PDB file of C-alpha atoms in Angstrom:
ATOM      1  CA  MET A  23     -27.289  59.722 -29.702  1.00 97.00           C
ATOM      2  CA  LEU A  24     -25.170  56.744 -30.935  1.00 98.00           C
ATOM      3  CA  THR A  25     -26.977  54.079 -33.068  1.00 98.00           C
ATOM      4  CA  ARG A  26     -25.683  51.126 -35.024  1.00 98.00           C
ATOM      5  CA  PHE A  27     -26.577  48.655 -37.634  1.00 98.00           C
ATOM      6  CA  ALA A  28     -25.247  45.200 -36.868  1.00 97.00           C
ATOM      7  CA  PRO A  29     -25.910  42.670 -39.680  1.00 97.00           C
ATOM      8  CA  SER A  30     -24.770  39.019 -39.719  1.00 95.00           C
ATOM      9  CA  PRO A  31     -22.968  38.161 -42.990  1.00 96.00           C
ATOM     10  CA  THR A  32     -25.022  34.987 -43.521  1.00 93.00           C
ATOM     11  CA  GLY A  33     -26.550  36.133 -46.815  1.00 93.00           C
ATOM     12  CA  PHE A  34     -27.165  39.212 -48.918  1.00 94.00           C
ATOM     13  CA  LEU A  35     -29.201  42.136 -47.681  1.00 95.00           C
ATOM     14  CA  HIS A  36     -32.741  42.811 -48.737  1.00 93.00           C
ATOM     15  CA  ARG A  37     -35.417  45.616 -48.244  1.00 93.00           C
ATOM     16  CA  GLY A  38     -35.931  44.756 -44.553  1.00 93.00           C
ATOM     17  CA  HIS A  39     -32.347  45.346 -43.800  1.00 95.00           C
ATOM     18  CA  ALA A  40     -32.225  48.564 -45.832  1.00 96.00           C
ATOM     19  CA  PHE A  41     -35.293  49.798 -43.838  1.00 96.00           C
ATOM     20  CA  SER A  42     -33.695  49.049 -40.528  1.00 97.00           C
ATOM     21  CA  ALA A  43     -30.209  50.532 -41.473  1.00 98.00           C
ATOM     22  CA  LEU A  44     -31.860  53.702 -42.755  1.00 98.00           C
ATOM     23  CA  THR A  45     -34.067  54.053 -39.582  1.00 97.00           C
ATOM     24  CA  ALA A  46     -30.947  53.809 -37.351  1.00 98.00           C
ATOM     25  CA  PHE A  47     -28.823  56.107 -39.665  1.00 98.00           C
ATOM     26  CA  ARG A  48     -31.497  58.747 -39.937  1.00 97.00           C
ATOM     27  CA  ALA A  49     -32.204  58.713 -36.238  1.00 97.00           C
ATOM     28  CA  ALA A  50     -28.543  59.524 -35.456  1.00 98.00           C
ATOM     29  CA  GLN A  51     -28.396  62.040 -38.339  1.00 96.00           C
ATOM     30  CA  SER A  52     -31.464  63.954 -37.154  1.00 97.00           C
ATOM     31  CA  ALA A  53     -30.052  64.137 -33.559  1.00 97.00           C
ATOM     32  CA  GLY A  54     -26.608  65.213 -34.686  1.00 97.00           C
ATOM     33  CA  GLY A  55     -25.318  61.953 -33.366  1.00 98.00           C
ATOM     34  CA  ARG A  56     -23.063  59.036 -34.465  1.00 97.00           C
ATOM     35  CA  PHE A  57     -23.785  56.019 -36.570  1.00 98.00           C
ATOM     36  CA  LEU A  58     -21.815  52.706 -36.290  1.00 98.00           C
ATOM     37  CA  LEU A  59     -21.707  49.655 -38.436  1.00 98.00           C
ATOM     38  CA  ARG A  60     -20.860  46.362 -36.706  1.00 98.00           C
ATOM     39  CA  ILE A  61     -20.389  42.900 -38.354  1.00 97.00           C
ATOM     40  CA  GLU A  62     -21.911  40.189 -36.168  1.00 96.00           C
ATOM     41  CA  ASP A  63     -20.099  37.107 -37.613  1.00 94.00           C
ATOM     42  CA  ILE A  64     -19.687  34.975 -34.470  1.00 91.00           C
ATOM     43  CA  ASP A  65     -21.471  32.058 -36.336  1.00 87.00           C
ATOM     44  CA  ALA A  66     -18.475  30.584 -38.099  1.00 84.00           C
ATOM     45  CA  THR A  67     -20.608  27.850 -39.657  1.00 86.00           C
ATOM     46  CA  ARG A  68     -22.860  30.329 -41.679  1.00 89.00           C
ATOM     47  CA  CYS A  69     -20.925  33.645 -42.060  1.00 91.00           C
ATOM     48  CA  ARG A  70     -19.055  34.179 -45.331  1.00 94.00           C
ATOM     49  CA  PRO A  71     -16.491  36.915 -46.385  1.00 94.00           C
ATOM     50  CA  GLU A  72     -18.403  37.444 -49.596  1.00 96.00           C
ATOM     51  CA  TYR A  73     -21.420  38.517 -47.619  1.00 96.00           C
ATOM     52  CA  GLU A  74     -19.582  40.830 -45.478  1.00 96.00           C
ATOM     53  CA  ALA A  75     -18.088  42.601 -48.596  1.00 96.00           C
ATOM     54  CA  ALA A  76     -21.620  42.725 -50.065  1.00 96.00           C
ATOM     55  CA  ILE A  77     -22.955  44.376 -46.905  1.00 97.00           C
ATOM     56  CA  LEU A  78     -20.445  47.235 -47.200  1.00 97.00           C
ATOM     57  CA  GLU A  79     -21.154  47.663 -50.891  1.00 97.00           C
ATOM     58  CA  ASP A  80     -24.935  47.648 -50.400  1.00 97.00           C
ATOM     59  CA  LEU A  81     -24.957  50.162 -47.494  1.00 97.00           C
ATOM     60  CA  ALA A  82     -22.706  52.619 -49.382  1.00 97.00           C
ATOM     61  CA  TRP A  83     -25.087  52.355 -52.439  1.00 96.00           C
ATOM     62  CA  LEU A  84     -27.927  53.210 -50.067  1.00 96.00           C
ATOM     63  CA  GLY A  85     -26.009  56.399 -49.197  1.00 96.00           C
ATOM     64  CA  LEU A  86     -25.163  55.437 -45.590  1.00 97.00           C
ATOM     65  CA  GLU A  87     -21.969  56.741 -43.950  1.00 96.00           C
ATOM     66  CA  TRP A  88     -20.608  55.114 -40.928  1.00 97.00           C
ATOM     67  CA  GLU A  89     -17.448  55.595 -38.725  1.00 94.00           C
ATOM     68  CA  THR A  90     -14.598  53.751 -40.437  1.00 88.00           C
ATOM     69  CA  LEU A  91     -13.668  51.510 -37.572  1.00 89.00           C
ATOM     70  CA  VAL A  92     -16.038  48.601 -38.169  1.00 96.00           C
ATOM     71  CA  ARG A  93     -16.116  46.133 -35.284  1.00 96.00           C
ATOM     72  CA  ARG A  94     -16.080  42.551 -36.413  1.00 96.00           C
ATOM     73  CA  GLN A  95     -17.138  40.270 -33.745  1.00 96.00           C
ATOM     74  CA  SER A  96     -14.989  37.335 -34.735  1.00 94.00           C
ATOM     75  CA  ASP A  97     -11.889  39.340 -33.976  1.00 95.00           C
ATOM     76  CA  HIS A  98     -12.870  39.765 -30.358  1.00 95.00           C
ATOM     77  CA  LEU A  99     -14.026  36.166 -29.153  1.00 93.00           C
ATOM     78  CA  ALA A 100     -11.553  36.358 -26.187  1.00 93.00           C
ATOM     79  CA  ASP A 101     -13.470  39.357 -24.860  1.00 95.00           C
ATOM     80  CA  TYR A 102     -16.743  37.479 -24.832  1.00 96.00           C
ATOM     81  CA  HIS A 103     -15.171  34.266 -23.328  1.00 94.00           C
ATOM     82  CA  ALA A 104     -13.766  36.559 -20.523  1.00 95.00           C
ATOM     83  CA  ASP A 105     -17.457  37.553 -19.853  1.00 96.00           C
ATOM     84  CA  ILE A 106     -18.405  33.921 -19.631  1.00 95.00           C
ATOM     85  CA  GLU A 107     -15.529  33.233 -17.274  1.00 95.00           C
ATOM     86  CA  ALA A 108     -16.539  36.116 -15.053  1.00 97.00           C
ATOM     87  CA  LEU A 109     -20.142  34.697 -14.837  1.00 97.00           C
ATOM     88  CA  ARG A 110     -18.733  31.168 -14.221  1.00 96.00           C
ATOM     89  CA  GLU A 111     -16.710  32.312 -11.297  1.00 97.00           C
ATOM     90  CA  ARG A 112     -19.775  33.731  -9.733  1.00 97.00           C
ATOM     91  CA  GLY A 113     -21.667  30.452 -10.199  1.00 97.00           C
ATOM     92  CA  LEU A 114     -24.032  31.991 -12.782  1.00 98.00           C
ATOM     93  CA  VAL A 115     -23.612  29.600 -15.690  1.00 97.00           C
ATOM     94  CA  TYR A 116     -23.239  25.888 -15.844  1.00 96.00           C
ATOM     95  CA  ARG A 117     -22.255  23.138 -18.365  1.00 96.00           C
ATOM     96  CA  CYS A 118     -25.226  21.557 -20.116  1.00 95.00           C
ATOM     97  CA  PHE A 119     -24.613  18.293 -21.936  1.00 94.00           C
ATOM     98  CA  LYS A 120     -28.070  17.974 -23.335  1.00 90.00           C
ATOM     99  CA  THR A 121     -28.586  18.403 -27.104  1.00 84.00           C
ATOM    100  CA  ARG A 122     -31.582  20.220 -28.571  1.00 79.00           C
ATOM    101  CA  LYS A 123     -33.011  16.882 -29.650  1.00 81.00           C
ATOM    102  CA  GLU A 124     -32.937  15.693 -26.253  1.00 84.00           C
ATOM    103  CA  ILE A 125     -34.658  18.913 -24.773  1.00 82.00           C
ATOM    104  CA  ASP A 126     -37.339  18.561 -27.529  1.00 75.00           C
ATOM    105  CA  ILE A 127     -38.262  14.874 -26.829  1.00 71.00           C
ATOM    106  CA  GLY A 128     -42.047  14.695 -26.600  1.00 62.00           C
ATOM    107  CA  ARG A 129     -42.718  17.947 -28.361  1.00 63.00           C
ATOM    108  CA  ALA A 130     -44.826  17.811 -31.539  1.00 61.00           C
ATOM    109  CA  PRO A 131     -43.251  19.590 -34.556  1.00 63.00           C
ATOM    110  CA  HIS A 132     -46.081  22.305 -34.512  1.00 63.00           C
ATOM    111  CA  GLU A 133     -45.690  23.017 -30.886  1.00 65.00           C
ATOM    112  CA  PRO A 134     -43.577  26.035 -29.723  1.00 71.00           C
ATOM    113  CA  ALA A 135     -40.250  25.226 -27.895  1.00 73.00           C
ATOM    114  CA  ILE A 136     -40.599  25.202 -24.172  1.00 79.00           C
ATOM    115  CA  PRO A 137     -37.897  27.415 -22.426  1.00 88.00           C
ATOM    116  CA  TYR A 138     -35.363  25.031 -21.000  1.00 91.00           C
ATOM    117  CA  VAL A 139     -34.477  25.217 -17.209  1.00 93.00           C
ATOM    118  CA  GLY A 140     -31.834  22.963 -15.978  1.00 93.00           C
ATOM    119  CA  ALA A 141     -29.055  22.797 -13.325  1.00 94.00           C
ATOM    120  CA  PRO A 142     -25.337  21.814 -13.075  1.00 95.00           C
ATOM    121  CA  LEU A 143     -24.549  18.011 -12.950  1.00 95.00           C
ATOM    122  CA  PRO A 144     -23.197  16.463  -9.880  1.00 96.00           C
ATOM    123  CA  ALA A 145     -19.397  17.105  -9.900  1.00 95.00           C
ATOM    124  CA  ASP A 146     -18.353  13.470 -10.413  1.00 96.00           C
ATOM    125  CA  GLU A 147     -20.752  12.989 -13.391  1.00 96.00           C
ATOM    126  CA  GLU A 148     -19.566  16.215 -14.908  1.00 95.00           C
ATOM    127  CA  THR A 149     -15.860  15.145 -14.426  1.00 96.00           C
ATOM    128  CA  GLN A 150     -16.683  11.832 -16.175  1.00 96.00           C
ATOM    129  CA  ARG A 151     -18.469  13.402 -19.139  1.00 95.00           C
ATOM    130  CA  LEU A 152     -15.745  15.978 -19.667  1.00 94.00           C
ATOM    131  CA  ALA A 153     -13.085  13.117 -19.510  1.00 95.00           C
ATOM    132  CA  ARG A 154     -14.996  11.355 -22.248  1.00 95.00           C
ATOM    133  CA  GLY A 155     -14.939  14.508 -24.448  1.00 93.00           C
ATOM    134  CA  GLU A 156     -18.629  15.001 -24.532  1.00 93.00           C
ATOM    135  CA  ALA A 157     -19.789  18.282 -26.021  1.00 92.00           C
ATOM    136  CA  PHE A 158     -21.571  20.883 -23.864  1.00 94.00           C
ATOM    137  CA  ALA A 159     -22.956  24.367 -23.783  1.00 94.00           C
ATOM    138  CA  TRP A 160     -22.559  27.082 -21.337  1.00 96.00           C
ATOM    139  CA  ARG A 161     -25.991  28.009 -20.086  1.00 96.00           C
ATOM    140  CA  LEU A 162     -26.926  30.998 -17.867  1.00 97.00           C
ATOM    141  CA  SER A 163     -28.747  29.812 -14.721  1.00 97.00           C
ATOM    142  CA  LEU A 164     -31.907  31.886 -14.279  1.00 97.00           C
ATOM    143  CA  ALA A 165     -32.135  30.522 -10.598  1.00 97.00           C
ATOM    144  CA  ALA A 166     -28.542  31.727  -9.853  1.00 98.00           C
ATOM    145  CA  ALA A 167     -29.075  35.034 -11.557  1.00 98.00           C
ATOM    146  CA  SER A 168     -32.303  35.731  -9.608  1.00 97.00           C
ATOM    147  CA  ALA A 169     -30.614  35.024  -6.464  1.00 97.00           C
ATOM    148  CA  ALA A 170     -27.633  37.163  -7.157  1.00 97.00           C
ATOM    149  CA  LEU A 171     -30.009  40.158  -8.058  1.00 97.00           C
ATOM    150  CA  GLY A 172     -32.559  39.510  -5.553  1.00 97.00           C
ATOM    151  CA  GLY A 173     -35.201  38.796  -8.190  1.00 96.00           C
ATOM    152  CA  PHE A 174     -36.020  40.412 -11.504  1.00 97.00           C
ATOM    153  CA  GLU A 175     -38.609  42.949 -10.291  1.00 95.00           C
ATOM    154  CA  ASP A 176     -36.256  45.886 -10.726  1.00 95.00           C
ATOM    155  CA  LEU A 177     -35.123  44.964 -14.277  1.00 97.00           C
ATOM    156  CA  THR A 178     -36.752  47.408 -16.772  1.00 98.00           C
ATOM    157  CA  PHE A 179     -35.879  49.009 -20.034  1.00 98.00           C
ATOM    158  CA  VAL A 180     -37.219  51.889 -22.032  1.00 98.00           C
ATOM    159  CA  GLU A 181     -38.986  51.197 -25.301  1.00 98.00           C
ATOM    160  CA  GLN A 182     -39.437  54.239 -27.567  1.00 97.00           C
ATOM    161  CA  GLY A 183     -40.791  52.200 -30.491  1.00 96.00           C
ATOM    162  CA  ALA A 184     -43.197  49.257 -30.067  1.00 96.00           C
ATOM    163  CA  GLY A 185     -42.967  45.524 -29.599  1.00 95.00           C
ATOM    164  CA  PRO A 186     -45.031  43.161 -31.732  1.00 94.00           C
ATOM    165  CA  ASP A 187     -48.100  43.541 -29.491  1.00 95.00           C
ATOM    166  CA  GLY A 188     -47.503  47.446 -29.142  1.00 96.00           C
ATOM    167  CA  GLU A 189     -45.509  47.364 -26.030  1.00 97.00           C
ATOM    168  CA  THR A 190     -43.951  50.724 -25.381  1.00 97.00           C
ATOM    169  CA  GLY A 191     -42.663  52.879 -22.533  1.00 98.00           C
ATOM    170  CA  VAL A 192     -41.097  51.412 -19.488  1.00 98.00           C
ATOM    171  CA  ILE A 193     -41.137  47.699 -19.879  1.00 98.00           C
ATOM    172  CA  GLN A 194     -40.723  45.118 -17.061  1.00 97.00           C
ATOM    173  CA  ALA A 195     -38.003  42.768 -18.196  1.00 97.00           C
ATOM    174  CA  LEU A 196     -39.102  39.030 -18.099  1.00 97.00           C
ATOM    175  CA  PRO A 197     -36.034  37.026 -18.680  1.00 96.00           C
ATOM    176  CA  GLU A 198     -37.573  33.874 -17.333  1.00 94.00           C
ATOM    177  CA  THR A 199     -39.589  33.670 -20.594  1.00 93.00           C
ATOM    178  CA  ALA A 200     -36.379  32.652 -22.413  1.00 93.00           C
ATOM    179  CA  GLY A 201     -35.318  29.928 -19.782  1.00 94.00           C
ATOM    180  CA  ASP A 202     -31.655  29.107 -19.227  1.00 96.00           C
ATOM    181  CA  ILE A 203     -30.201  30.497 -22.470  1.00 95.00           C
ATOM    182  CA  VAL A 204     -27.170  29.117 -24.068  1.00 94.00           C
ATOM    183  CA  LEU A 205     -24.202  31.671 -23.851  1.00 95.00           C
ATOM    184  CA  ALA A 206     -21.629  29.639 -25.776  1.00 93.00           C
ATOM    185  CA  ARG A 207     -21.097  26.269 -27.456  1.00 85.00           C
ATOM    186  CA  LYS A 208     -18.443  24.619 -29.521  1.00 72.00           C
ATOM    187  CA  ASP A 209     -20.139  24.622 -32.925  1.00 64.00           C
ATOM    188  CA  VAL A 210     -21.106  28.380 -33.098  1.00 66.00           C
ATOM    189  CA  GLY A 211     -18.957  29.748 -30.383  1.00 77.00           C
ATOM    190  CA  VAL A 212     -20.449  32.738 -28.169  1.00 89.00           C
ATOM    191  CA  ALA A 213     -24.135  33.351 -28.389  1.00 91.00           C
ATOM    192  CA  TYR A 214     -25.639  36.513 -29.891  1.00 92.00           C
ATOM    193  CA  HIS A 215     -27.143  37.788 -26.543  1.00 95.00           C
ATOM    194  CA  LEU A 216     -23.771  37.872 -24.823  1.00 96.00           C
ATOM    195  CA  ALA A 217     -21.795  39.447 -27.779  1.00 97.00           C
ATOM    196  CA  VAL A 218     -24.376  42.112 -28.437  1.00 97.00           C
ATOM    197  CA  VAL A 219     -24.621  43.486 -24.938  1.00 98.00           C
ATOM    198  CA  HIS A 220     -20.860  43.524 -24.584  1.00 98.00           C
ATOM    199  CA  ASP A 221     -20.433  45.398 -27.840  1.00 98.00           C
ATOM    200  CA  ASP A 222     -23.225  47.890 -27.302  1.00 98.00           C
ATOM    201  CA  ALA A 223     -21.670  48.802 -23.874  1.00 98.00           C
ATOM    202  CA  LEU A 224     -18.110  48.857 -25.271  1.00 98.00           C
ATOM    203  CA  GLN A 225     -19.170  51.091 -28.229  1.00 97.00           C
ATOM    204  CA  SER A 226     -21.320  53.378 -26.088  1.00 97.00           C
ATOM    205  CA  VAL A 227     -24.505  52.652 -28.009  1.00 98.00           C
ATOM    206  CA  THR A 228     -27.344  54.880 -26.590  1.00 98.00           C
ATOM    207  CA  HIS A 229     -30.183  53.597 -28.811  1.00 98.00           C
ATOM    208  CA  VAL A 230     -30.703  50.107 -30.179  1.00 98.00           C
ATOM    209  CA  ILE A 231     -32.945  50.450 -33.210  1.00 98.00           C
ATOM    210  CA  ARG A 232     -34.052  47.101 -34.822  1.00 97.00           C
ATOM    211  CA  GLY A 233     -37.009  45.133 -35.890  1.00 95.00           C
ATOM    212  CA  HIS A 234     -39.723  44.129 -33.421  1.00 94.00           C
ATOM    213  CA  ASP A 235     -38.896  40.524 -34.132  1.00 93.00           C
ATOM    214  CA  LEU A 236     -35.985  41.028 -31.646  1.00 95.00           C
ATOM    215  CA  PHE A 237     -38.114  42.649 -29.023  1.00 97.00           C
ATOM    216  CA  GLU A 238     -38.081  39.535 -26.836  1.00 95.00           C
ATOM    217  CA  ALA A 239     -34.306  39.497 -26.953  1.00 96.00           C
ATOM    218  CA  ALA A 240     -34.245  42.709 -24.876  1.00 97.00           C
ATOM    219  CA  HIS A 241     -35.638  40.909 -21.891  1.00 97.00           C
ATOM    220  CA  ILE A 242     -32.652  38.419 -21.556  1.00 97.00           C
ATOM    221  CA  GLN A 243     -30.230  41.146 -22.676  1.00 98.00           C
ATOM    222  CA  ARG A 244     -31.355  43.391 -19.876  1.00 98.00           C
ATOM    223  CA  LEU A 245     -30.608  40.522 -17.536  1.00 98.00           C
ATOM    224  CA  LEU A 246     -27.078  40.217 -18.810  1.00 98.00           C
ATOM    225  CA  GLN A 247     -26.484  43.858 -18.687  1.00 98.00           C
ATOM    226  CA  ALA A 248     -27.472  43.717 -14.939  1.00 98.00           C
ATOM    227  CA  LEU A 249     -25.202  40.679 -14.299  1.00 98.00           C
ATOM    228  CA  LEU A 250     -22.225  42.078 -16.150  1.00 98.00           C
ATOM    229  CA  GLY A 251     -22.602  45.713 -14.719  1.00 97.00           C
ATOM    230  CA  LEU A 252     -23.144  47.262 -18.184  1.00 98.00           C
ATOM    231  CA  PRO A 253     -25.463  50.143 -19.033  1.00 97.00           C
ATOM    232  CA  THR A 254     -28.813  49.689 -20.641  1.00 98.00           C
ATOM    233  CA  PRO A 255     -29.426  51.503 -23.919  1.00 98.00           C
ATOM    234  CA  THR A 256     -32.858  52.910 -24.913  1.00 98.00           C
ATOM    235  CA  TYR A 257     -34.535  50.497 -27.290  1.00 98.00           C
ATOM    236  CA  LEU A 258     -36.563  51.420 -30.444  1.00 98.00           C
ATOM    237  CA  HIS A 259     -38.161  48.418 -32.209  1.00 98.00           C
ATOM    238  CA  HIS A 260     -39.822  49.074 -35.499  1.00 96.00           C
ATOM    239  CA  GLY A 261     -42.239  47.072 -37.577  1.00 93.00           C
ATOM    240  CA  LEU A 262     -41.136  44.670 -40.137  1.00 90.00           C
ATOM    241  CA  LEU A 263     -41.529  45.118 -43.908  1.00 84.00           C
ATOM    242  CA  VAL A 264     -43.692  42.420 -45.734  1.00 78.00           C
ATOM    243  CA  GLY A 265     -43.767  41.548 -49.344  1.00 73.00           C
ATOM    244  CA  PRO A 266     -46.764  41.201 -51.745  1.00 73.00           C
ATOM    245  CA  ASP A 267     -47.520  37.736 -50.192  1.00 69.00           C
ATOM    246  CA  GLY A 268     -47.842  39.359 -46.757  1.00 70.00           C
ATOM    247  CA  LYS A 269     -44.740  37.449 -45.444  1.00 73.00           C
ATOM    248  CA  ARG A 270     -41.897  39.468 -43.926  1.00 72.00           C
ATOM    249  CA  TYR A 271     -38.757  39.741 -45.910  1.00 66.00           C
ATOM    250  CA  ALA A 272     -36.227  36.988 -44.647  1.00 68.00           C
ATOM    251  CA  LYS A 273     -32.994  35.591 -46.083  1.00 65.00           C
ATOM    252  CA  ARG A 274     -34.365  32.083 -45.567  1.00 66.00           C
ATOM    253  CA  ASP A 275     -37.280  32.694 -47.940  1.00 60.00           C
ATOM    254  CA  LYS A 276     -34.871  34.059 -50.654  1.00 68.00           C
ATOM    255  CA  ALA A 277     -36.369  37.590 -50.408  1.00 73.00           C
ATOM    256  CA  GLN A 278     -35.187  39.761 -53.330  1.00 85.00           C
ATOM    257  CA  THR A 279     -31.831  41.274 -52.373  1.00 92.00           C
ATOM    258  CA  LEU A 280     -30.576  44.743 -52.753  1.00 95.00           C
ATOM    259  CA  ARG A 281     -28.018  43.386 -55.361  1.00 94.00           C
ATOM    260  CA  GLU A 282     -30.868  42.032 -57.518  1.00 93.00           C
ATOM    261  CA  LEU A 283     -32.681  45.269 -57.251  1.00 94.00           C
ATOM    262  CA  ARG A 284     -29.656  47.156 -58.300  1.00 93.00           C
ATOM    263  CA  ALA A 285     -29.153  44.863 -61.192  1.00 93.00           C
ATOM    264  CA  ALA A 286     -32.787  45.313 -62.254  1.00 94.00           C
ATOM    265  CA  GLY A 287     -32.126  49.023 -62.565  1.00 95.00           C
ATOM    266  CA  VAL A 288     -33.643  50.233 -59.155  1.00 95.00           C
ATOM    267  CA  THR A 289     -31.664  53.330 -57.959  1.00 96.00           C
ATOM    268  CA  ALA A 290     -30.864  54.015 -54.337  1.00 96.00           C
ATOM    269  CA  ASP A 291     -33.172  57.066 -54.634  1.00 97.00           C
ATOM    270  CA  ASP A 292     -36.050  54.784 -55.780  1.00 96.00           C
ATOM    271  CA  LEU A 293     -35.570  52.494 -52.905  1.00 96.00           C
ATOM    272  CA  ARG A 294     -35.309  55.124 -50.303  1.00 96.00           C
ATOM    273  CA  ALA A 295     -38.547  56.655 -51.565  1.00 96.00           C
ATOM    274  CA  GLU A 296     -40.200  53.356 -51.514  1.00 94.00           C
ATOM    275  CA  LEU A 297     -39.261  52.724 -47.900  1.00 94.00           C
ATOM    276  CA  GLY A 298     -40.333  56.145 -46.834  1.00 94.00           C
ATOM    277  CA  PHE A 299     -37.002  57.970 -46.575  1.00 94.00           C
TER     278      PHE A 299
END
């Protein structure tokens, strides 16, 4: 068994991160396997070196040990762009010039986003827009992907944990629920979905252990694995910790961080006991 914890250095870690990291670490430890740490810092607009340093400090405080070679995604952008180029050569991605605002026209703020499905522009129009220097994103074409694979019926993955609605066992992948996802764009570079399937395969990750808020991501990641000829790991999604207010811990809600807990006198033993470890 080879598991990993793969945080993004966009803020300080909180209890929810600690629970997920400990779950992946203990799973590998119990099976006599290996545990990796990976820094997913492809979003240059939000990631900060100070947060990366704090991740290492917090995880060491928790008592986790990981293999010393820590993969930092920002050091390997060329690898991910090579994947996009391979998909482009097969006609599986296209340039999309629409902004998120244009896609959401007509959608009320309280309504969920509708998965976007588009198509390549006519060659002459695309050439003109490129000549004007207009920004674009590379989107994965579900239509082209379905044609390449003969449909999505054979796409499945094994869930050893549970999704948000209790989904477990052999799961039929439904990548169409995500629409034509963005694989890369200028402002944030390569998208999470592409980088994570590339790295999980490269690092021989056997079990992806993470919160069930990422369960839906497994559907589109399974499609990318099939298109890129990559192995599919076993998935184990776990429940999310919630605070006294019933809301899950999240960076954006300024959840109490591990650094703040430590400053308040909470020990690593205290926190591990609180979290059930």
